[in-house]
Amino acid sequence: MPTSLSNCSQLQLLSLSDNEFDGPIHSEIGRLSNLQLLELRTNHFSVIIPQEIGNLFNLAELGMEDNQITGSVPISIFNMSSLIGDIPKEISNLVELEEHDLADNSLSGSLDTEIINILGLRIIDLSSNNLSGSLPPNLGSILPNIERLFLGNIPHSISNCSKRTILDLSHNKLTRSIPNSLGYLTHLQYLNLEGNNLTRRIPDEVGNLSSLLYLRLSGNNLVGSIPTAFGDLIKLQHFDLTNNKLTGFIGDHTCKLQHLGDIYLGKNQLSGSLPNCSGNITSLRMIHLGSNKLSSNIPPSLGNLQDLVVLDLSSNKMVGLLPPEIGNLKAVTLIDLSMNQFSNEIPRKIGGLQTLVHLSLKHNKLQGSIPDSISNTVGLEFLDLSHNNIFGIIPMSLEKLKNLKYFNVSFNKLYGEIPSSGPFKNLPSLFFINNEALCGSSRFSVPPSPTSSKHRSNSKKVLVLFLLLGIALSNRIGSGSFGSVYKGVLRSGTAIAVKVFNLQLDAALESFDRNPGNVLLDEDMVAHLSGFGVSKHLGEDESDLYTTTLETLGYIPPEYGLDGLVSTKCDV
């Protein structure tokens, strides 16, 4: 083979099979980095396979049989990550082989005994291929020294491999159930069966794996409940059952896992409550319970998890208020409580979460206003409060959140001016649609503000006047041509109705009797036009009365001026 072949740097296919070539295979062949097929079979090549052949990272097919090659197969040959076809049975001739790694290829064919029948093997990794078939039932006796096994099926005889500490059969096409005999591997520390087609229940015997640190069974079709025996896995640090068909409750037995750092139970059908004792697992860093059917409230004890980084309870049926203890999660970066039925207000203490980056509370039943304290979450990048019943204004202090890239408050009951500086410069109008009476910059597709930041007056702009009598925009009880009527409650508990006029309409101004007695000054000496001249006091048993009105005719409802009739239905 001429060494000058190495100059063909773009060469992808090289087939020299069925010739009379002899001599060595030169190390320069390792320079053909784009080579995908190398066929050297049925020649007279001799000596050894060069280590440099392991540099052919794109090689998908390699044929060298029927030559006069001597020596051992270089370990570098397993650097290739694009191999296809069957694993040759002759690999069992490598009697000194201790590590067999062909993972992450496109190998196919059957898992015959011959391809792993090497007595000294300690590590086998054939994961992430397209292998089929089943392993021999006497696997444990064939491979007595095996410590790490990454294959494609789970034989019952696997329990004979008592020295094994790692078992990874992930991302293959495993079917049927997890064998009960797995529970005999008491030295096992790492068990990964994710990304297969395993079915049936998780056997209770898995709870016997007393040395287990890492358990991942995600991405299967496992059914039934989480075995209570899992509470005996007292050394467990990582627990992942995501994306199965598990049902039942998250029992208190999970609270025995005092070394647990990550728990992933999302995308199942788990129901019931989140255990109150969950706050006792102070080692927790990640809680992923989204996309289940949990229906309880958030236990206040979760505030004990001072090192929690991620809290995901999204897409459940959880209810109740958000406990103020959530403000104790000082290390949290992500909180996702979206798609639930939480109510009441957003706790002000959430503003103390200095490390918070992502907060989603969308699609709940939250009320109250947006806490001004959120402006203290200086690292916040994502905030979604859409599809709730939040009212009041958007605090101008949120302009301080320099890292904020996403802020969605659509489908609420907000009113007032939308901030326009800082992160709000780049937000789309879509994030503010379907609210009560937002105003501000035209780029938000809302009416202009009634006054600018310099308090310039403009009588043609919308003025929403609410007397501070406990009136919320959600309390609207009717509307007319010139405005709306809202229900309010005085401090004494007396219910009142307040009419709010839309001052964009010229005719609405005619409804006010603009005389000095109807101009009220607030605590900042700002004038407000009112009209209480027709107000009358009705007794508990009175629904209407005749009286003399002290108001200017033409500015009051006609029933007042014509007949002097005042009732509880007037002007409502």
XYZ file of C-alpha atoms in Angstrom:
572
model
C 0.000 0.000 0.000
C 1.632 3.271 -1.045
C 2.171 5.800 1.729
C 1.244 8.613 -0.673
C -2.426 7.604 -0.247
C -2.402 9.725 2.901
C -2.325 12.849 0.682
C -5.883 12.116 -0.472
C -7.323 14.003 2.475
C -10.896 14.084 1.102
C -11.024 10.370 0.354
C -14.186 8.713 1.717
C -14.120 5.198 0.208
C -11.046 2.977 -0.161
C -11.526 -0.608 -1.327
C -8.488 -2.760 -2.091
C -10.148 -6.144 -1.473
C -9.486 -9.316 -3.450
C -6.049 -8.356 -4.718
C -2.482 -9.499 -4.095
C -1.267 -6.571 -1.993
C 1.320 -7.438 0.635
C 3.550 -5.706 3.143
C 2.483 -3.630 6.138
C -0.525 -1.346 6.572
C 1.253 1.968 7.014
C 0.472 4.318 9.886
C -0.169 7.154 7.376
C -3.588 5.670 6.761
C -4.667 7.371 9.973
C -4.518 10.737 8.171
C -7.550 9.906 5.994
C -9.903 11.506 8.519
C -12.873 11.601 6.113
C -12.700 7.912 5.316
C -16.040 6.124 5.805
C -15.279 2.718 4.227
C -12.011 0.808 4.317
C -11.926 -2.644 2.652
C -8.601 -4.520 2.760
C -9.908 -8.092 2.896
C -8.443 -11.055 0.944
C -4.909 -9.764 0.430
C -1.504 -10.547 1.906
C -1.103 -7.630 4.313
C 1.097 -8.640 7.200
C 2.561 -7.417 10.475
C 0.198 -5.514 12.815
C -2.741 -3.103 12.565
C -1.336 0.407 13.261
C -2.611 2.352 16.263
C -3.307 5.318 13.953
C -6.303 3.511 12.473
C -8.159 4.688 15.551
C -8.003 8.239 14.132
C -10.586 7.347 11.473
C -13.471 8.746 13.518
C -15.883 8.743 10.558
C -15.235 5.127 9.575
C -18.479 3.150 9.271
C -17.238 -0.076 7.698
C -13.908 -1.838 8.152
C -12.978 -5.160 6.493
C -9.606 -6.845 7.107
C -10.373 -10.551 7.142
C -8.401 -13.125 5.157
C -4.963 -11.489 5.449
C -1.795 -12.364 7.349
C -2.147 -9.801 10.124
C -0.390 -10.646 13.382
C -0.308 -9.110 16.825
C -3.228 -7.750 18.845
C -6.095 -5.507 17.856
C -5.155 -1.951 18.930
C -7.422 -0.515 21.582
C -7.667 2.685 19.520
C -9.883 0.873 17.037
C -12.725 1.364 19.466
C -12.468 5.155 19.086
C -14.590 4.870 15.949
C -18.149 6.030 16.603
C -19.926 5.382 13.300
C -19.678 1.606 12.973
C -22.558 -0.284 11.344
C -23.362 -3.920 10.694
C -22.978 -6.998 12.886
C -20.382 -7.549 15.580
C -18.201 -10.402 14.278
C -18.245 -13.558 16.405
C -14.493 -13.791 16.004
C -14.137 -11.064 18.592
C -14.269 -13.856 21.154
C -10.737 -14.807 20.056
C -9.437 -11.766 21.935
C -8.887 -13.860 25.039
C -6.959 -11.152 26.901
C -9.602 -8.474 26.340
C -10.825 -6.819 29.558
C -12.830 -3.860 28.188
C -15.237 -4.187 25.259
C -16.684 -0.771 24.215
C -18.661 -0.320 20.989
C -21.292 2.072 22.368
C -23.033 4.827 20.414
C -22.831 3.236 16.971
C -25.365 1.741 14.581
C -24.469 -1.877 15.148
C -27.225 -4.381 14.510
C -27.713 -8.118 14.647
C -28.143 -10.563 17.471
C -26.567 -10.524 20.912
C -25.019 -13.960 20.552
C -22.960 -15.512 23.298
C -19.858 -15.499 21.091
C -19.493 -11.717 21.022
C -19.122 -11.502 24.797
C -17.714 -14.938 25.640
C -14.355 -13.666 26.889
C -13.557 -14.903 30.358
C -11.504 -11.935 31.501
C -13.996 -9.215 30.521
C -14.625 -6.651 33.249
C -16.416 -3.976 31.211
C -18.842 -4.394 28.301
C -20.547 -1.394 26.686
C -22.750 -2.052 23.656
C -25.410 0.508 24.594
C -27.056 2.915 22.145
C -26.989 0.511 19.190
C -29.679 -1.474 17.383
C -28.872 -4.869 18.807
C -31.641 -7.390 19.351
C -32.146 -10.831 20.820
C -31.531 -11.868 24.400
C -28.546 -12.590 26.582
C -27.785 -16.167 27.638
C -29.406 -17.264 30.905
C -25.997 -18.373 32.239
C -24.452 -14.931 31.731
C -23.209 -14.863 35.293
C -21.110 -17.976 34.857
C -19.772 -16.919 31.437
C -18.588 -13.561 32.787
C -17.635 -14.115 36.426
C -15.410 -11.015 36.543
C -17.838 -8.561 34.957
C -18.149 -5.280 36.855
C -19.781 -2.925 34.366
C -22.358 -4.086 31.853
C -23.992 -1.856 29.225
C -25.975 -4.176 26.933
C -29.412 -4.831 25.502
C -31.503 -7.218 27.632
C -31.875 -8.324 31.234
C -31.481 -12.057 31.908
C -32.504 -13.513 35.276
C -29.005 -14.948 35.633
C -27.656 -11.431 35.986
C -27.904 -11.994 39.729
C -24.854 -14.283 39.473
C -22.667 -11.272 38.647
C -22.325 -10.427 42.305
C -19.304 -8.146 41.876
C -21.087 -5.754 39.565
C -21.243 -2.113 40.742
C -22.579 -0.541 37.525
C -25.352 -1.817 35.285
C -26.281 0.356 32.302
C -28.694 -1.087 29.724
C -30.015 2.306 28.632
C -31.338 3.271 25.197
C -31.730 -0.190 23.752
C -34.879 -2.111 22.881
C -35.378 -3.966 26.131
C -38.860 -5.380 26.625
C -40.753 -7.362 29.238
C -40.241 -6.653 32.923
C -37.393 -5.900 35.284
C -36.426 -9.296 36.771
C -36.843 -9.805 40.510
C -33.365 -11.335 40.593
C -31.914 -7.860 40.074
C -32.377 -7.388 43.792
C -29.480 -9.765 44.515
C -26.893 -7.292 43.174
C -26.256 -5.825 46.586
C -23.001 -4.168 45.489
C -24.711 -2.265 42.673
C -24.245 1.505 42.907
C -25.407 2.642 39.462
C -28.503 1.261 37.699
C -29.630 2.825 34.419
C -32.440 1.206 32.387
C -33.836 4.370 30.789
C -34.999 4.674 27.193
C -36.268 1.127 26.680
C -39.674 -0.551 26.398
C -39.789 -2.139 29.831
C -43.296 -2.871 31.093
C -45.136 -4.133 34.172
C -44.478 -3.078 37.751
C -41.177 -2.173 39.368
C -40.304 -5.193 41.531
C -40.091 -4.651 45.276
C -36.748 -6.454 45.195
C -35.121 -3.300 43.805
C -35.411 -2.050 47.370
C -32.759 -4.609 48.345
C -30.040 -2.704 46.451
C -28.712 -1.228 49.657
C -25.584 0.238 48.004
C -27.457 2.016 45.213
C -26.563 5.665 44.638
C -28.032 6.267 41.188
C -31.351 4.892 39.860
C -32.733 5.812 36.458
C -35.742 3.990 34.980
C -37.130 6.873 32.901
C -38.573 6.602 29.412
C -40.201 3.175 29.710
C -43.750 1.874 30.057
C -43.616 0.929 33.718
C -46.949 0.814 35.546
C -48.208 0.521 39.104
C -47.100 2.520 42.113
C -43.676 3.432 43.454
C -42.697 0.495 45.695
C -42.617 1.348 49.387
C -39.426 -0.723 49.515
C -37.677 2.212 47.836
C -37.570 3.759 51.285
C -34.815 1.266 52.117
C -32.460 2.751 49.487
C -31.003 4.979 52.167
C -27.858 5.835 50.163
C -29.755 6.898 47.046
C -28.735 10.290 45.633
C -30.397 10.357 42.185
C -33.913 9.004 41.584
C -35.450 9.217 38.073
C -38.740 7.554 37.051
C -39.749 10.236 34.527
C -41.991 9.478 31.559
C -43.625 6.195 32.561
C -47.211 5.263 33.418
C -46.872 5.142 37.183
C -49.957 5.728 39.344
C -50.717 6.009 43.045
C -49.259 8.339 45.648
C -45.809 9.672 46.432
C -45.645 7.991 49.830
C -43.963 9.153 53.005
C -41.394 6.393 52.478
C -39.554 8.735 50.088
C -38.765 10.936 53.094
C -36.417 8.225 54.385
C -33.999 9.016 51.546
C -31.979 11.522 53.525
C -29.122 11.648 50.988
C -31.379 12.267 47.990
C -30.250 15.174 45.837
C -32.442 14.841 42.712
C -35.950 13.415 42.341
C -37.504 13.157 38.866
C -41.067 11.800 38.772
C -42.539 13.975 36.012
C -44.754 12.789 33.138
C -46.523 10.036 35.043
C -50.034 9.726 36.489
C -49.199 10.153 40.166
C -51.980 11.611 42.311
C -52.677 12.663 45.875
C -50.594 15.039 47.915
C -46.989 16.042 48.137
C -45.776 14.491 51.428
C -45.559 17.018 54.268
C -42.286 15.422 55.275
C -40.682 16.365 51.948
C -39.176 19.395 53.645
C -37.157 17.068 55.861
C -35.007 15.872 52.933
C -32.690 18.839 53.284
C -30.208 17.354 50.791
C -32.640 17.938 47.892
C -31.352 20.054 44.997
C -33.831 19.186 42.246
C -37.577 18.419 42.476
C -39.223 17.562 39.148
C -42.845 16.450 39.629
C -44.468 18.158 36.635
C -47.182 16.629 34.428
C -48.879 14.428 37.000
C -52.236 14.561 38.814
C -51.125 15.869 42.204
C -53.988 17.699 43.896
C -52.770 18.998 47.259
C -51.305 22.305 48.351
C -47.594 23.048 48.684
C -46.496 21.999 52.184
C -44.898 24.958 54.004
C -42.100 22.595 55.080
C -40.598 22.919 51.582
C -39.209 26.203 52.848
C -36.693 24.144 54.826
C -34.888 23.148 51.622
C -32.255 25.839 51.799
C -30.160 24.266 49.010
C -32.986 23.586 46.548
C -32.098 24.770 43.042
C -35.108 23.624 40.954
C -38.778 23.280 41.984
C -41.041 22.047 39.171
C -44.650 21.224 40.104
C -46.140 22.344 36.786
C -49.143 20.786 35.040
C -50.808 19.236 38.054
C -54.047 19.969 39.924
C -52.515 21.576 42.987
C -54.593 24.059 44.967
C -54.418 26.510 47.845
C -52.228 29.517 48.377
C -48.539 29.856 47.681
C -46.957 29.599 51.137
C -44.781 32.553 52.180
C -42.135 29.969 53.162
C -41.329 29.718 49.464
C -39.307 32.875 50.073
C -36.845 30.809 52.132
C -35.516 28.941 49.082
C -32.444 31.134 48.889
C -30.548 28.947 46.382
C -33.402 28.364 43.932
C -32.924 29.340 40.289
C -36.116 27.886 38.759
C -39.669 27.745 40.117
C -42.370 26.409 37.809
C -45.847 26.191 39.370
C -47.735 26.799 36.128
C -50.871 24.967 34.958
C -52.342 24.376 38.427
C -55.180 25.887 40.473
C -53.285 27.982 43.002
C -55.222 30.977 44.331
C -54.792 34.004 46.568
C -51.848 36.383 46.225
C -48.243 36.050 45.118
C -46.246 36.135 48.371
C -44.129 39.254 48.809
C -41.268 37.169 50.203
C -40.600 35.848 46.725
C -38.701 39.085 46.191
C -35.978 37.814 48.512
C -34.897 35.091 46.058
C -31.743 36.747 44.777
C -30.672 33.720 42.695
C -34.038 33.207 40.964
C -33.750 33.135 37.167
C -37.008 31.511 35.995
C -40.454 31.979 37.588
C -43.609 30.663 35.918
C -47.022 30.991 37.596
C -49.128 31.025 34.426
C -52.544 29.373 34.148
C -53.571 29.492 37.805
C -56.223 31.408 39.758
C -53.935 33.891 41.462
C -55.390 37.207 42.620
C -54.058 40.345 44.217
C -51.402 42.578 42.710
C -47.894 42.021 41.402
C -45.608 42.453 44.422
C -43.243 45.387 44.089
C -40.668 43.200 45.875
C -40.134 41.170 42.685
C -37.907 44.030 41.560
C -35.353 42.735 44.090
C -34.872 39.439 42.215
C -31.965 40.933 40.319
C -31.080 37.772 38.402
C -34.584 37.182 37.045
C -34.693 36.449 33.299
C -38.092 34.796 32.844
C -41.389 35.789 34.512
C -44.755 34.442 33.335
C -47.902 35.502 35.246
C -50.321 35.111 32.337
C -53.821 33.621 32.573
C -54.593 34.514 36.190
C -56.881 37.014 37.963
C -54.146 39.459 38.972
C -55.267 43.083 39.189
C -53.684 46.438 39.940
C -50.741 48.062 38.205
C -47.450 46.752 36.847
C -44.849 48.151 39.275
C -42.537 50.639 37.610
C -39.746 49.268 39.810
C -39.573 46.192 37.549
C -37.652 48.386 35.108
C -34.635 47.667 37.355
C -34.536 44.011 36.272
C -31.742 44.355 33.729
C -31.577 40.624 32.975
C -35.310 40.211 32.310
C -35.912 38.843 28.814
C -39.431 37.387 29.122
C -42.319 39.058 30.988
C -45.852 37.873 30.215
C -48.888 39.224 32.088
C -51.515 38.656 29.394
C -55.049 37.548 30.310
C -55.271 39.215 33.714
C -57.116 42.250 35.103
C -54.300 44.758 35.186
C -54.714 48.464 34.594
C -52.512 51.544 34.506
C -49.363 52.380 32.600
C -47.034 49.700 31.238
C -43.398 50.450 32.135
C -41.402 51.357 29.062
C -37.773 51.520 30.166
C -35.179 48.870 30.905
C -36.199 45.359 29.829
C -39.644 46.585 28.747
C -38.081 48.233 25.696
C -37.865 44.891 23.922
C -41.075 43.156 25.031
C -43.833 42.455 22.466
C -47.416 43.681 22.851
C -48.592 40.060 22.935
C -47.391 39.817 26.547
C -49.947 42.450 27.679
C -53.147 41.553 25.794
C -56.522 40.860 27.396
C -56.232 42.998 30.501
C -58.648 45.470 32.076
C -57.285 48.893 31.253
C -53.574 48.949 30.508
C -52.184 52.009 28.795
C -48.829 53.361 27.718
C -46.614 53.291 24.658
C -48.285 52.651 21.316
C -45.893 49.772 20.619
C -47.794 47.779 23.249
C -51.048 48.280 21.275
C -52.775 49.956 24.233
C -54.352 53.425 24.677
C -51.948 56.219 25.592
C -51.441 57.073 29.253
C -53.681 59.827 30.698
C -50.554 61.653 31.906
C -46.888 61.305 31.096
C -44.130 60.865 33.625
C -43.984 64.679 33.840
C -47.713 64.836 34.693
C -48.730 66.586 31.492
C -52.515 66.642 31.335
C -54.531 65.480 28.344
C -58.312 65.475 28.696
C -58.792 63.175 25.676
C -56.944 60.251 27.268
C -58.496 57.574 29.414
C -58.763 58.390 33.116
C -59.638 55.498 35.365
C -60.600 56.929 38.739
C -60.945 54.547 41.648
C -61.688 55.810 45.114
C -59.532 53.893 47.556
C -62.478 52.067 49.052
C -61.429 48.473 48.489
C -62.645 48.399 44.881
C -61.122 45.883 42.465
C -61.601 45.790 38.720
C -62.923 42.264 39.090
C -65.924 43.731 40.969
C -67.589 45.281 37.938
C -71.370 44.817 38.141
C -72.504 46.719 35.071
C -71.584 49.140 32.307
C -73.271 51.843 30.281
C -72.615 54.291 27.484
C -70.252 56.513 29.458
C -68.585 54.148 31.955
C -68.936 51.225 34.326
C -70.283 50.597 37.828
C -68.202 48.723 40.417
C -68.972 47.247 43.794
C -66.885 48.415 46.736
C -66.811 47.876 50.471
C -66.275 50.595 53.071
C -64.134 49.922 56.135
C -67.326 49.553 58.113
C -68.329 46.666 55.878
C -71.022 48.642 54.053
C -71.278 47.719 50.371
C -71.356 50.625 47.924
C -71.509 51.136 44.172
C -69.146 53.534 42.398
C -69.597 54.742 38.844
C -66.415 55.312 36.820
C -66.642 57.460 33.694
C -64.636 57.091 30.485
C -63.346 60.615 29.976
C -62.410 59.903 26.360
C -66.083 60.508 25.688
C -67.041 64.171 25.720
C -70.596 63.339 26.690
C -69.352 61.614 29.825
C -68.102 64.943 31.158
C -71.623 66.283 31.040
C -72.603 63.718 33.673
C -70.526 65.586 36.266
C -71.816 68.632 38.084
C -68.580 70.581 37.951
C -68.909 72.967 40.859
C -66.393 73.707 43.667
C -68.296 71.523 46.139
C -67.681 68.438 44.024
C -63.896 68.823 43.768
C -62.089 66.668 46.348
C -58.390 66.804 47.185
C -56.432 63.649 48.028
C -53.459 63.401 50.402
C -51.112 64.614 47.643
C -53.370 67.646 47.006
C -54.416 66.248 43.606
C -57.954 67.289 42.634
C -60.601 64.642 41.813
C -64.037 65.448 40.410
C -66.856 63.708 42.284
C -70.527 63.980 42.897
C -72.056 63.019 46.213
C -74.821 65.604 46.234
C -77.473 63.013 45.427
C -76.290 60.510 48.031
C -79.014 59.517 50.488
C -79.023 57.304 53.550
C -81.473 54.426 53.472
C -82.462 52.525 56.573
C -82.162 48.744 56.865
C -85.842 48.236 55.966
C -85.987 50.913 53.278
C -85.529 50.213 49.571
C -86.629 53.659 48.324
C -87.742 57.064 49.614
C -88.912 60.452 48.389
C -86.678 63.349 49.236
C -85.519 66.765 48.163
C -82.388 66.534 46.044
C -79.599 69.075 46.461
C -78.071 68.691 43.011
C -78.158 70.532 39.734
C -80.842 69.291 37.349
C -79.383 68.061 34.092
C -76.473 66.312 35.848
C -78.446 63.703 37.779
C -80.602 60.681 36.888
C -84.079 61.886 35.840
C -85.894 59.927 38.577
C -84.087 62.072 41.136
C -85.027 65.395 39.610
C -88.570 64.677 38.374
C -90.079 62.819 41.310
C -87.461 63.023 44.071
C -87.400 59.206 44.103
C -84.260 57.616 45.544
C -83.884 53.836 45.674
C -81.206 51.150 45.927
C -81.507 50.670 42.168
C -80.780 54.237 41.145
C -77.895 54.642 38.684
C -76.910 50.939 38.824
